[in-house]
Short mmCIF file of C-alpha atoms in Angstrom, two decimals:
data_model
loop_
_atom_site.label_atom_id
_atom_site.label_comp_id
_atom_site.label_asym_id
_atom_site.label_seq_id
_atom_site.Cartn_x
_atom_site.Cartn_y
_atom_site.Cartn_z
CA MET A 7 -23.05 -16.98 7.42
CA SER A 8 -23.28 -15.85 3.83
CA GLY A 9 -24.51 -12.35 4.51
CA HIS A 10 -27.87 -13.01 2.91
CA ASP A 11 -29.45 -13.64 6.25
CA GLY A 12 -29.48 -9.97 7.25
CA ASP A 13 -31.90 -7.21 6.47
CA ILE A 14 -30.93 -5.96 2.99
CA THR A 15 -32.01 -2.34 3.59
CA ASP A 16 -29.60 -2.24 6.51
CA ALA A 17 -26.60 -2.93 4.22
CA ILE A 18 -24.73 -0.02 2.64
CA VAL A 19 -22.76 -2.40 0.40
CA SER A 20 -23.57 -5.98 -0.59
CA PHE A 21 -21.16 -8.27 -2.36
CA ASP A 22 -23.03 -11.01 -4.18
CA ARG A 23 -20.99 -13.92 -5.60
CA VAL A 24 -18.30 -11.52 -6.78
CA THR A 25 -15.72 -13.22 -8.97
CA LYS A 26 -12.67 -11.65 -10.59
CA ARG A 27 -10.37 -13.24 -13.15
CA PHE A 28 -7.26 -11.55 -14.49
CA SER A 29 -5.62 -12.66 -17.71
CA THR A 30 -1.86 -12.65 -17.35
CA ARG A 31 0.99 -13.85 -19.52
CA ASN A 32 0.77 -17.23 -17.79
CA GLY A 33 -2.93 -17.62 -18.48
CA GLU A 34 -5.97 -16.76 -16.40
CA VAL A 35 -5.69 -16.15 -12.69
CA LEU A 36 -8.70 -16.49 -10.45
CA ALA A 37 -8.17 -13.61 -8.03
CA LEU A 38 -11.48 -13.90 -6.24
CA GLU A 39 -14.13 -16.60 -6.33
CA GLU A 40 -17.79 -16.01 -5.43
CA ALA A 41 -17.27 -13.62 -2.54
CA SER A 42 -20.53 -12.73 -0.78
CA PHE A 43 -21.01 -10.59 2.32
CA ASP A 44 -22.83 -7.48 3.48
CA VAL A 45 -21.49 -4.32 5.04
CA ALA A 46 -23.99 -2.90 7.52
CA ARG A 47 -24.50 0.86 7.48
CA GLY A 48 -22.37 2.60 10.09
CA SER A 49 -20.39 -0.54 10.89
CA PHE A 50 -16.66 -1.17 10.91
CA ILE A 51 -15.73 -4.19 8.85
CA SER A 52 -12.29 -5.66 8.23
CA LEU A 53 -11.05 -7.86 5.42
CA VAL A 54 -8.26 -10.09 6.71
CA GLY A 55 -6.19 -12.64 4.93
CA PRO A 56 -2.73 -13.51 3.64
CA SER A 57 -1.42 -11.94 0.44
CA GLY A 58 -3.04 -13.31 -2.70
CA CYS A 59 -6.45 -13.61 -1.03
CA GLY A 60 -7.95 -10.84 -3.16
CA LYS A 61 -8.43 -8.20 -0.43
CA THR A 62 -7.19 -5.31 -2.55
CA THR A 63 -9.06 -6.64 -5.61
CA LEU A 64 -12.26 -6.60 -3.57
CA LEU A 65 -11.61 -3.06 -2.41
CA ASN A 66 -10.77 -1.82 -5.90
CA MET A 67 -13.99 -3.32 -7.19
CA ALA A 68 -15.97 -1.64 -4.40
CA ALA A 69 -14.28 1.65 -5.38
CA GLY A 70 -15.37 1.12 -8.98
CA LEU A 71 -11.77 0.99 -10.19
CA LEU A 72 -12.12 -2.64 -11.31
CA GLU A 73 -15.11 -4.48 -12.72
CA PRO A 74 -16.07 -7.90 -11.38
CA THR A 75 -15.90 -10.71 -13.96
CA SER A 76 -19.20 -11.96 -12.57
CA GLY A 77 -21.42 -11.27 -9.61
CA SER A 78 -22.46 -7.83 -8.43
CA ILE A 79 -21.65 -5.21 -5.88
CA VAL A 80 -24.60 -3.10 -4.78
CA MET A 81 -24.10 0.16 -2.95
CA ASP A 82 -27.12 1.99 -1.52
CA GLY A 83 -29.35 -0.23 -3.63
CA VAL A 84 -27.58 0.63 -6.89
CA PRO A 85 -25.22 -1.80 -8.65
CA ILE A 86 -21.73 -0.30 -8.86
CA ASP A 87 -20.76 0.79 -12.35
CA GLY A 88 -17.67 2.99 -12.17
CA PRO A 89 -16.61 4.88 -9.05
CA PRO A 90 -19.70 5.48 -6.88
CA ARG A 91 -20.41 8.84 -5.33
CA GLY A 92 -20.02 9.06 -1.58
CA LEU A 93 -16.83 7.07 -1.30
CA GLY A 94 -13.58 7.93 0.46
CA LEU A 95 -10.35 6.06 -0.22
CA VAL A 96 -7.33 5.74 2.10
CA LEU A 97 -4.34 3.83 0.78
CA GLN A 98 -1.27 2.23 2.29
CA GLN A 99 0.83 5.25 1.32
CA PRO A 100 -0.61 8.69 2.12
CA ALA A 101 0.05 9.82 -1.52
CA LEU A 102 -0.23 13.51 -0.62
CA LEU A 103 0.49 16.40 -2.96
CA GLU A 104 3.94 17.55 -1.81
CA TRP A 105 3.35 21.14 -2.91
CA ARG A 106 0.18 21.61 -0.89
CA ASN A 107 -0.09 22.20 2.84
CA VAL A 108 -2.29 20.15 5.15
CA VAL A 109 -5.51 22.14 4.62
CA SER A 110 -5.01 22.30 0.91
CA ASN A 111 -4.33 18.55 0.67
CA ILE A 112 -7.49 17.79 2.61
CA ARG A 113 -9.42 20.08 0.26
CA LEU A 114 -8.36 18.13 -2.84
CA SER A 115 -11.34 15.79 -2.92
CA THR A 116 -13.82 18.67 -2.51
CA GLU A 117 -12.11 20.52 -5.37
CA ILE A 118 -12.33 17.49 -7.65
CA ILE A 119 -16.03 17.08 -6.94
CA GLY A 120 -16.62 20.82 -7.19
CA LEU A 121 -17.79 21.56 -3.64
CA ARG A 122 -17.13 25.06 -2.35
CA GLY A 123 -18.59 27.73 -0.13
CA PRO A 124 -18.60 28.60 3.58
CA GLU A 125 -20.27 25.32 4.56
CA VAL A 126 -17.47 23.35 2.97
CA ASP A 127 -14.89 25.54 4.71
CA ARG A 128 -16.58 24.93 8.04
CA HIS A 129 -16.70 21.21 7.40
CA ILE A 130 -12.99 21.14 6.52
CA ASP A 131 -12.21 23.06 9.72
CA GLU A 132 -14.15 20.51 11.76
CA LEU A 133 -12.42 17.65 9.98
CA ILE A 134 -8.98 19.04 10.73
CA GLU A 135 -9.93 19.02 14.41
CA ILE A 136 -11.32 15.50 14.12
CA VAL A 137 -8.14 14.10 12.58
CA GLY A 138 -6.10 16.02 15.17
CA LEU A 139 -4.16 18.33 12.84
CA GLN A 140 -5.42 21.70 14.15
CA ASP A 141 -1.86 22.79 14.99
CA PHE A 142 -0.50 21.79 11.58
CA ARG A 143 -2.89 23.47 9.13
CA ARG A 144 -0.15 25.20 7.17
CA ALA A 145 2.48 22.46 7.48
CA MET A 146 3.82 20.84 4.32
CA PRO A 147 3.65 17.04 3.98
CA ARG A 148 7.42 16.59 4.19
CA GLU A 149 7.39 18.30 7.59
CA LEU A 150 5.01 15.65 8.99
CA SER A 151 5.68 12.18 10.38
CA GLY A 152 4.26 9.11 8.65
CA GLY A 153 1.36 8.90 11.10
CA MET A 154 0.48 12.57 10.63
CA GLN A 155 0.63 12.21 6.85
CA GLN A 156 -1.83 9.33 7.11
CA ARG A 157 -4.10 11.57 9.22
CA VAL A 158 -4.08 14.05 6.34
CA ALA A 159 -4.97 11.23 3.94
CA ILE A 160 -7.88 10.25 6.20
CA GLY A 161 -9.01 13.88 6.32
CA ARG A 162 -8.84 14.07 2.52
CA ALA A 163 -10.92 10.88 2.24
CA LEU A 164 -13.58 12.40 4.51
CA ALA A 165 -13.62 15.94 3.11
CA HIS A 166 -16.37 15.41 0.54
CA SER A 167 -18.60 13.77 3.21
CA PRO A 168 -18.68 10.22 1.84
CA SER A 169 -20.84 7.70 3.66
CA LEU A 170 -18.35 4.88 3.05
CA LEU A 171 -14.63 4.86 3.78
CA LEU A 172 -12.47 2.22 2.10
CA MET A 173 -9.06 1.76 3.72
CA ASP A 174 -6.38 -0.44 2.15
CA GLU A 175 -3.82 -1.32 4.86
CA PRO A 176 -3.58 2.34 5.88
CA PHE A 177 -1.24 1.71 8.82
CA ALA A 178 0.97 -0.96 7.24
CA ALA A 179 3.82 1.47 6.62
CA LEU A 180 3.83 2.82 10.18
CA ASP A 181 5.89 1.64 13.15
CA ALA A 182 4.20 -0.50 15.82
CA PHE A 183 3.66 2.35 18.32
CA THR A 184 2.24 4.79 15.80
CA ARG A 185 0.13 1.99 14.43
CA GLU A 186 -1.55 1.28 17.72
CA GLU A 187 -2.07 4.97 18.36
CA MET A 188 -3.63 5.36 14.90
CA SER A 189 -6.00 2.43 15.57
CA MET A 190 -7.32 4.28 18.62
CA GLU A 191 -7.55 7.47 16.58
CA LEU A 192 -9.44 5.72 13.82
CA LEU A 193 -12.02 4.38 16.28
CA ARG A 194 -12.43 7.90 17.62
CA ILE A 195 -12.82 9.32 14.09
CA TRP A 196 -15.26 6.55 13.23
CA SER A 197 -17.49 7.27 16.22
CA ALA A 198 -17.20 11.04 15.69
CA THR A 199 -18.26 10.85 12.03
CA GLY A 200 -20.58 7.80 11.97
CA LYS A 201 -19.14 6.58 8.67
CA THR A 202 -19.14 3.01 7.45
CA ILE A 203 -15.56 1.73 7.23
CA VAL A 204 -14.23 -1.17 5.19
CA PHE A 205 -10.71 -1.78 6.38
CA ILE A 206 -8.10 -4.09 4.87
CA THR A 207 -5.35 -5.42 7.10
CA HIS A 208 -3.10 -8.41 7.53
CA ASP A 209 -2.84 -7.69 11.25
CA ILE A 210 -5.30 -9.95 13.07
CA GLY A 211 -5.11 -8.03 16.36
CA GLU A 212 -5.85 -4.77 14.56
CA ALA A 213 -8.86 -6.35 12.83
CA VAL A 214 -10.32 -7.75 16.07
CA PHE A 215 -9.73 -4.52 17.95
CA LEU A 216 -11.39 -2.32 15.33
CA SER A 217 -14.17 -4.34 13.78
CA ASP A 218 -17.83 -5.20 14.19
CA ARG A 219 -17.38 -7.84 11.55
CA ILE A 220 -14.33 -9.59 10.12
CA VAL A 221 -14.33 -11.18 6.69
CA VAL A 222 -11.59 -13.81 6.69
CA LEU A 223 -10.30 -14.50 3.20
CA ALA A 224 -8.31 -17.48 1.94
CA PRO A 225 -5.80 -17.35 -0.93
CA ARG A 226 -5.37 -19.03 -4.31
CA PRO A 227 -8.09 -18.64 -5.36
CA GLY A 228 -9.14 -15.71 -3.17
CA ARG A 229 -12.42 -16.54 -1.45
CA VAL A 230 -14.39 -15.75 1.68
CA ARG A 231 -13.44 -18.29 4.28
CA GLU A 232 -15.73 -17.06 7.03
CA VAL A 233 -17.52 -13.99 8.26
CA ILE A 234 -17.12 -13.41 11.99
CA ASP A 235 -19.13 -10.91 14.01
CA VAL A 236 -17.07 -9.41 16.81
CA ALA A 237 -19.25 -8.80 19.85
CA LEU A 238 -16.68 -7.02 22.00
CA PRO A 239 -18.31 -4.08 23.80
CA ARG A 240 -17.83 -0.53 22.60
CA PRO A 241 -16.30 1.96 23.11
CA ARG A 242 -13.13 -0.11 23.09
CA GLU A 243 -10.05 0.96 25.00
CA ALA A 244 -6.56 -0.38 24.43
CA GLU A 245 -7.07 -2.70 27.45
CA VAL A 246 -9.63 -4.76 25.57
CA ARG A 247 -6.67 -6.42 23.87
CA PHE A 248 -5.83 -8.21 27.11
CA THR A 249 -9.27 -9.74 27.68
CA LYS A 250 -10.11 -13.41 27.26
CA GLU A 251 -12.77 -12.63 24.63
CA PHE A 252 -10.27 -10.70 22.54
CA ALA A 253 -7.85 -13.63 22.69
CA GLU A 254 -10.60 -16.01 21.60
CA TYR A 255 -11.51 -13.92 18.56
CA HIS A 256 -7.84 -13.52 17.76
CA HIS A 257 -7.29 -17.26 17.99
CA ARG A 258 -10.34 -18.03 15.87
CA VAL A 259 -9.30 -15.73 13.03
CA ARG A 260 -5.75 -16.95 13.29
CA SER A 261 -6.67 -20.61 13.02
CA LEU A 262 -8.89 -19.84 10.02
CA ILE A 263 -5.92 -18.24 8.29
CA TYR A 264 -3.14 -20.55 9.42
CA GLY A 265 -5.24 -23.70 9.61
CA ASP A 266 -4.54 -24.54 5.98
CA ARG A 267 -0.86 -24.00 6.32
CA ASP A 268 -0.56 -25.95 9.58
CA ARG A 269 -2.31 -28.87 8.01
CA LYS A 270 -0.12 -28.71 4.95
CA GLU A 271 2.99 -28.73 7.05
CA GLY A 272 1.52 -31.70 8.91
CA ARG A 273 1.14 -33.46 5.53
CA THR A 274 -2.50 -34.37 5.96
CA PRO A 275 -4.19 -35.68 2.82
CA HIS A 276 -6.45 -32.59 2.62
CA GLY A 277 -3.49 -30.28 2.21
CA GLU A 278 -3.89 -29.67 -1.54
CA ASP A 279 -6.92 -27.95 -2.96
CA MET B 116 28.70 28.90 15.77
CA SER B 117 25.89 31.18 14.75
CA ALA B 118 24.36 30.94 11.30
CA ALA B 119 25.47 34.51 10.57
CA ASN B 120 29.03 33.44 11.17
CA ARG B 121 28.69 30.29 9.11
CA GLY B 122 27.13 32.01 6.06
CA PRO B 123 30.10 34.12 4.97
CA ARG B 124 32.48 31.31 5.83
CA ARG B 125 30.65 28.91 3.55
CA LEU B 126 30.49 31.57 0.85
CA ALA B 127 34.25 32.03 1.17
CA ALA B 128 34.74 28.29 0.93
CA THR B 129 32.78 28.10 -2.32
CA VAL B 130 34.03 31.29 -3.93
CA LEU B 131 37.68 31.40 -2.91
CA PRO B 132 39.09 28.20 -4.49
CA PRO B 133 37.83 28.82 -8.04
CA THR B 134 38.78 32.53 -7.81
CA LEU B 135 42.30 31.69 -6.74
CA THR B 136 42.63 29.06 -9.45
CA PHE B 137 41.44 31.54 -12.06
CA LEU B 138 43.83 34.25 -10.84
CA GLY B 139 46.64 31.67 -10.94
CA ILE B 140 45.90 30.87 -14.57
CA CYS B 141 45.83 34.60 -15.36
CA LEU B 142 49.23 35.03 -13.73
CA VAL B 143 50.72 32.19 -15.78
CA LEU B 144 49.26 33.67 -18.96
CA GLU B 145 50.56 37.13 -18.03
CA ALA B 146 54.01 35.67 -17.47
CA LEU B 147 53.88 33.74 -20.74
CA ALA B 148 52.84 36.85 -22.62
CA ARG B 149 55.50 39.06 -21.07
CA PHE B 150 58.47 36.77 -20.77
CA GLY B 151 57.57 33.70 -22.87
CA GLY B 152 58.28 35.39 -26.15
CA LEU B 153 54.86 34.37 -27.48
CA PRO B 154 53.29 36.89 -29.86
CA ALA B 155 50.22 38.81 -28.60
CA TYR B 156 47.96 37.30 -31.28
CA ILE B 157 48.49 33.89 -29.70
CA VAL B 158 48.49 34.69 -26.00
CA PRO B 159 47.32 38.19 -25.18
CA ALA B 160 48.31 39.25 -21.69
CA PRO B 161 45.32 39.25 -19.32
CA SER B 162 46.14 42.86 -18.52
CA ALA B 163 45.90 43.69 -22.23
CA VAL B 164 42.56 41.86 -22.46
CA ILE B 165 41.16 43.91 -19.59
CA GLU B 166 42.47 47.08 -21.18
CA THR B 167 40.76 46.14 -24.46
CA LEU B 168 37.58 45.26 -22.62
CA ILE B 169 37.48 48.74 -21.16
CA ASP B 170 38.53 50.47 -24.41
CA ARG B 171 35.96 48.65 -26.54
CA LEU B 172 33.24 48.52 -23.92
CA PRO B 173 30.49 50.19 -26.03
CA ARG B 174 31.11 47.81 -28.94
CA ILE B 175 31.17 44.80 -26.63
CA LEU B 176 28.03 45.91 -24.83
CA VAL B 177 26.07 46.41 -28.04
CA ASN B 178 27.06 42.96 -29.27
CA SER B 179 26.36 41.46 -25.83
CA TRP B 180 22.86 42.90 -25.97
CA TYR B 181 22.11 41.12 -29.27
CA THR B 182 23.52 37.83 -28.00
CA THR B 183 21.59 38.04 -24.73
CA TYR B 184 18.38 38.99 -26.50
CA VAL B 185 18.54 36.08 -28.96
CA THR B 186 19.49 33.66 -26.17
CA VAL B 187 16.67 34.68 -23.84
CA VAL B 188 13.99 34.78 -26.57
CA GLY B 189 15.12 31.40 -27.96
CA PHE B 190 15.12 29.99 -24.43
CA ALA B 191 11.66 31.34 -23.62
CA ILE B 192 10.20 29.82 -26.78
CA ALA B 193 11.98 26.56 -25.97
CA VAL B 194 10.37 26.43 -22.51
CA VAL B 195 6.86 27.22 -23.75
CA VAL B 196 7.01 24.86 -26.73
CA GLY B 197 8.85 22.21 -24.68
CA VAL B 198 6.21 22.15 -21.93
CA LEU B 199 3.35 22.13 -24.47
CA LEU B 200 4.95 19.23 -26.36
CA ALA B 201 5.44 17.37 -23.06
CA VAL B 202 1.78 17.85 -22.10
CA GLY B 203 0.73 16.62 -25.55
CA ILE B 204 3.00 13.59 -25.32
CA VAL B 205 1.71 12.62 -21.88
CA SER B 206 -1.99 13.30 -22.52
CA TRP B 207 -2.49 11.87 -25.97
CA ARG B 208 -1.08 8.52 -27.01
CA PRO B 209 -1.24 9.01 -30.81
CA PHE B 210 0.60 12.33 -30.42
CA ASP B 211 3.30 10.59 -28.39
CA ARG B 212 3.69 7.89 -31.06
CA ALA B 213 3.75 10.40 -33.91
CA VAL B 214 6.01 13.03 -32.39
CA SER B 215 8.42 11.45 -29.90
CA PRO B 216 10.59 9.62 -32.47
CA LEU B 217 10.83 12.80 -34.54
CA LEU B 218 11.95 14.75 -31.47
CA VAL B 219 14.88 12.39 -31.09
CA VAL B 220 15.76 12.84 -34.76
CA ALA B 221 15.54 16.61 -34.32
CA GLN B 222 17.82 16.30 -31.33
CA VAL B 223 20.53 14.20 -33.00
CA ILE B 224 20.88 16.44 -36.07
CA PRO B 225 23.87 18.72 -35.38
CA LYS B 226 22.32 22.16 -35.21
CA VAL B 227 25.28 23.77 -36.99
CA ALA B 228 24.24 21.76 -40.03
CA ILE B 229 20.76 23.31 -40.08
CA ALA B 230 21.98 26.88 -39.74
CA PRO B 231 22.54 27.51 -43.50
CA ILE B 232 19.04 26.27 -44.35
CA LEU B 233 17.54 28.52 -41.70
CA ILE B 234 19.26 31.47 -43.32
CA VAL B 235 17.78 30.50 -46.68
CA TYR B 236 14.35 30.39 -45.08
CA LEU B 237 14.55 33.31 -42.70
CA GLY B 238 17.22 35.63 -44.01
CA TYR B 239 20.06 37.28 -42.10
CA GLY B 240 18.09 38.88 -39.30
CA LEU B 241 17.62 37.76 -35.72
CA GLU B 242 15.00 35.15 -36.64
CA PRO B 243 17.25 32.30 -37.82
CA ARG B 244 19.40 32.75 -34.71
CA ILE B 245 16.38 32.68 -32.39
CA VAL B 246 15.14 29.54 -34.14
CA LEU B 247 18.56 27.93 -33.76
CA ALA B 248 18.72 28.80 -30.05
CA PHE B 249 15.23 27.37 -29.64
CA LEU B 250 16.00 24.19 -31.59
CA ILE B 251 19.06 23.40 -29.56
CA ALA B 252 17.42 24.23 -26.21
CA PHE B 253 13.95 22.69 -26.22
CA PHE B 254 14.83 19.01 -26.02
CA PRO B 255 15.89 18.83 -22.34
CA VAL B 256 12.76 20.79 -21.41
CA VAL B 257 10.56 18.21 -23.16
CA VAL B 258 12.37 15.19 -21.72
CA ASN B 259 12.41 16.49 -18.15
CA THR B 260 8.83 17.75 -18.20
CA VAL B 261 7.55 14.45 -19.60
CA LEU B 262 9.36 12.70 -16.76
CA GLY B 263 7.77 15.05 -14.22
CA LEU B 264 4.28 14.67 -15.70
CA ARG B 265 4.58 10.90 -15.63
CA SER B 266 6.17 10.44 -12.21
CA VAL B 267 2.91 10.71 -10.29
CA ASP B 268 2.17 8.04 -7.69
CA PRO B 269 -0.16 5.54 -9.47
CA LYS B 270 -2.04 5.12 -6.18
CA LEU B 271 -2.82 8.83 -6.21
CA LEU B 272 -4.18 8.44 -9.75
CA ASP B 273 -6.41 5.60 -8.48
CA LEU B 274 -7.65 7.89 -5.75
CA LEU B 275 -8.42 10.65 -8.24
CA GLN B 276 -10.19 8.13 -10.46
CA SER B 277 -12.30 7.02 -7.50
CA LEU B 278 -13.42 10.66 -7.23
CA ARG B 279 -14.26 10.67 -10.96
CA ALA B 280 -11.64 13.33 -11.64
CA THR B 281 -11.55 14.56 -15.22
CA ARG B 282 -8.37 14.38 -17.30
CA SER B 283 -7.89 18.13 -17.12
CA GLN B 284 -8.30 18.07 -13.32
CA VAL B 285 -5.60 15.42 -13.11
CA LEU B 286 -3.40 17.49 -15.43
CA PHE B 287 -3.82 20.85 -13.71
CA LYS B 288 -4.11 19.77 -10.09
CA VAL B 289 -1.54 16.97 -10.06
CA ARG B 290 0.57 16.36 -13.15
CA LEU B 291 1.61 19.93 -13.98
CA PRO B 292 2.48 21.02 -10.41
CA ASN B 293 4.32 17.74 -9.97
CA SER B 294 6.38 18.39 -13.12
CA LEU B 295 7.47 21.93 -12.18
CA PRO B 296 10.78 21.09 -10.49
CA TYR B 297 11.57 18.72 -13.36
CA ALA B 298 10.80 21.42 -15.92
CA VAL B 299 13.06 23.81 -14.00
CA SER B 300 16.01 21.42 -14.16
CA GLY B 301 15.33 21.01 -17.89
CA ALA B 302 15.27 24.80 -18.24
CA LYS B 303 18.64 25.12 -16.50
CA ILE B 304 20.20 22.90 -19.16
CA ALA B 305 18.21 24.70 -21.86
CA ILE B 306 19.51 28.18 -21.03
CA THR B 307 23.14 27.09 -21.44
CA LEU B 308 22.28 25.36 -24.72
CA ALA B 309 20.37 28.41 -25.99
CA LEU B 310 23.53 30.49 -25.66
CA ILE B 311 25.46 27.89 -27.69
CA GLY B 312 22.75 27.95 -30.36
CA THR B 313 22.87 31.73 -30.47
CA VAL B 314 26.63 31.85 -31.00
CA VAL B 315 26.44 29.12 -33.66
CA GLY B 316 23.79 31.24 -35.41
CA GLU B 317 25.98 34.34 -35.16
CA PHE B 318 28.93 32.46 -36.61
CA THR B 319 26.85 31.41 -39.60
CA ALA B 320 25.05 34.60 -40.32
CA GLY B 321 24.90 37.73 -38.32
CA ASP B 322 25.37 41.43 -38.31
CA PHE B 323 25.64 41.92 -34.56
CA GLY B 324 26.43 39.68 -31.61
CA LEU B 325 29.44 38.41 -29.71
CA GLY B 326 29.78 35.48 -32.12
CA VAL B 327 30.15 37.95 -34.98
CA LEU B 328 32.65 40.00 -33.00
CA ILE B 329 34.71 36.88 -32.23
CA GLN B 330 34.82 35.86 -35.89
CA VAL B 331 35.75 39.30 -37.15
CA THR B 332 38.42 40.03 -34.54
CA SER B 333 40.03 36.60 -34.69
CA ALA B 334 40.27 36.91 -38.47
CA GLN B 335 42.08 40.19 -37.89
CA LEU B 336 44.34 38.52 -35.30
CA ASP B 337 42.93 41.00 -32.77
CA THR B 338 43.11 38.27 -30.16
CA ALA B 339 42.77 40.61 -27.20
CA THR B 340 39.29 41.68 -28.39
CA THR B 341 38.38 38.05 -29.07
CA PHE B 342 39.26 37.21 -25.50
CA ALA B 343 37.35 40.23 -24.21
CA ALA B 344 34.30 38.97 -26.15
CA LEU B 345 34.80 35.53 -24.63
CA ILE B 346 34.76 37.06 -21.16
CA ALA B 347 31.51 38.86 -22.00
CA LEU B 348 30.10 35.58 -23.31
CA SER B 349 30.96 33.72 -20.09
CA LEU B 350 29.36 36.47 -18.06
CA ILE B 351 26.17 36.27 -20.13
CA GLY B 352 26.19 32.49 -19.67
CA LEU B 353 26.60 32.78 -15.90
CA ILE B 354 24.05 35.55 -15.45
CA THR B 355 21.34 33.87 -17.55
CA TYR B 356 22.00 30.54 -15.81
CA TRP B 357 21.73 32.17 -12.39
CA GLY B 358 18.59 33.97 -13.53
CA VAL B 359 16.92 30.68 -14.44
CA GLY B 360 18.19 29.17 -11.19
CA ALA B 361 16.66 32.07 -9.22
CA LEU B 362 13.38 31.61 -11.05
CA GLY B 363 13.52 27.92 -10.17
CA GLY B 364 14.14 28.86 -6.53
CA LEU B 365 11.10 31.11 -6.62
CA ILE B 366 8.96 28.28 -7.99
CA ALA B 367 10.31 25.93 -5.31
CA ARG B 368 9.35 28.49 -2.64
CA MET B 369 5.89 28.83 -4.13
CA GLN B 370 5.60 25.06 -3.84
CA GLY B 371 6.44 25.23 -0.14
CA GLY B 372 10.18 24.62 -0.39
CA ARG B 373 9.83 21.56 -2.60
CA VAL B 374 12.98 20.50 -4.42
CA LEU B 375 13.75 17.38 -6.42
#
């Protein structure tokens, strides 16, 4: 299941034996060891794992913010060297500009890249509808709830028409209800825009509900534990969470993550690695 | 209750106590002057001060104009130079290393001590006083603006980097707008300091200005005029401070009601 079995032209991003070491005061830390997997174009893929498994490191490398120590990340057939074009980033915190209203915040990424003109305006208008903020165009960030602010951040990440959206625990700071609502919204946005989404979460249910493929990561050192393809039918409604298949996927991911720990607590000889 | 009803009531609640306290102090002084047997050159009766203020109004106004002019010009230079220094410090490491320690030194030198040298360099005109007002006022602008330029969410900087934003885009689209409320609070401190610098300058060397008037009249034991000049000085302080505050309010409104 190493991701090299698929058709390479079908992958928008390929991670090939990506390793990252950080030097810290206490010596070298192996943050990620030989991670390999493919992200199929137009698919929704989640990276799941406990903290210290290198999820965010992986994402930062895909965004060109960090360089792998060894191995390569190829996007659209080109090895990543610095931030690639055609990339949208959504972070755990919305990180909006407090002095700009909703439209103006969404415009930021187009301004940075230097896109302007009536086509861009039309695209932004469409996007505002897609992220469900049409009644809040002129609202300031502090007037919006956490979920709405994150919608603005998603709009901003999509404004310059990237083909790939990287999301680092975007709903982690939201309450449970808003979180579930935003999952539904994200699926809707995903199918409306046809983007490829790489989504980091530590919520197994969220990962199963959203994804075509789940990359389960293990910690210390961070590594790919398994890549699971989720064959639940689409479009998915909230009810899919109560099906037997959903429970099976959930259980499988869960046991991959907690398996180690359960064994350790059971004091089996394989506990240390 | 309606907001219209609450507005004046709140205004009364903020204005009345200090006004009453001030009037009380005036009454005590009036009583001391009239019945305390203290000579007028020590405690002039508030009524006499007001009388003097009216009598000498042209002289006080002329001197007030000079003091206000020097204060505002010194303050304006302090804001411009302060913000430019802050941008330099935040954008260019070597500049930060070379300049920041010297700024602290410049700040800890008592400005009164520099005044005589400034006169040697710049003569007895308005220039040494403007420089003094500037020197005493710019530091809080620099410190606050640097803080505002630096206090940008590091995650937002990552996001900008992922879009390959240039340094000047980061500066003009994010850092500078983010620092505005900080710069305003620095400017509020700066305007009060600029007035102090101006008066120090006028004490040391000056032909016109309330500081000059205070020195001359107190030497003549014309205490009533000294007090009248002090009243004018407090009014200038209040009005310029409110002016900067109003400007800050305008900036906050332009930023969609953003306050620190």
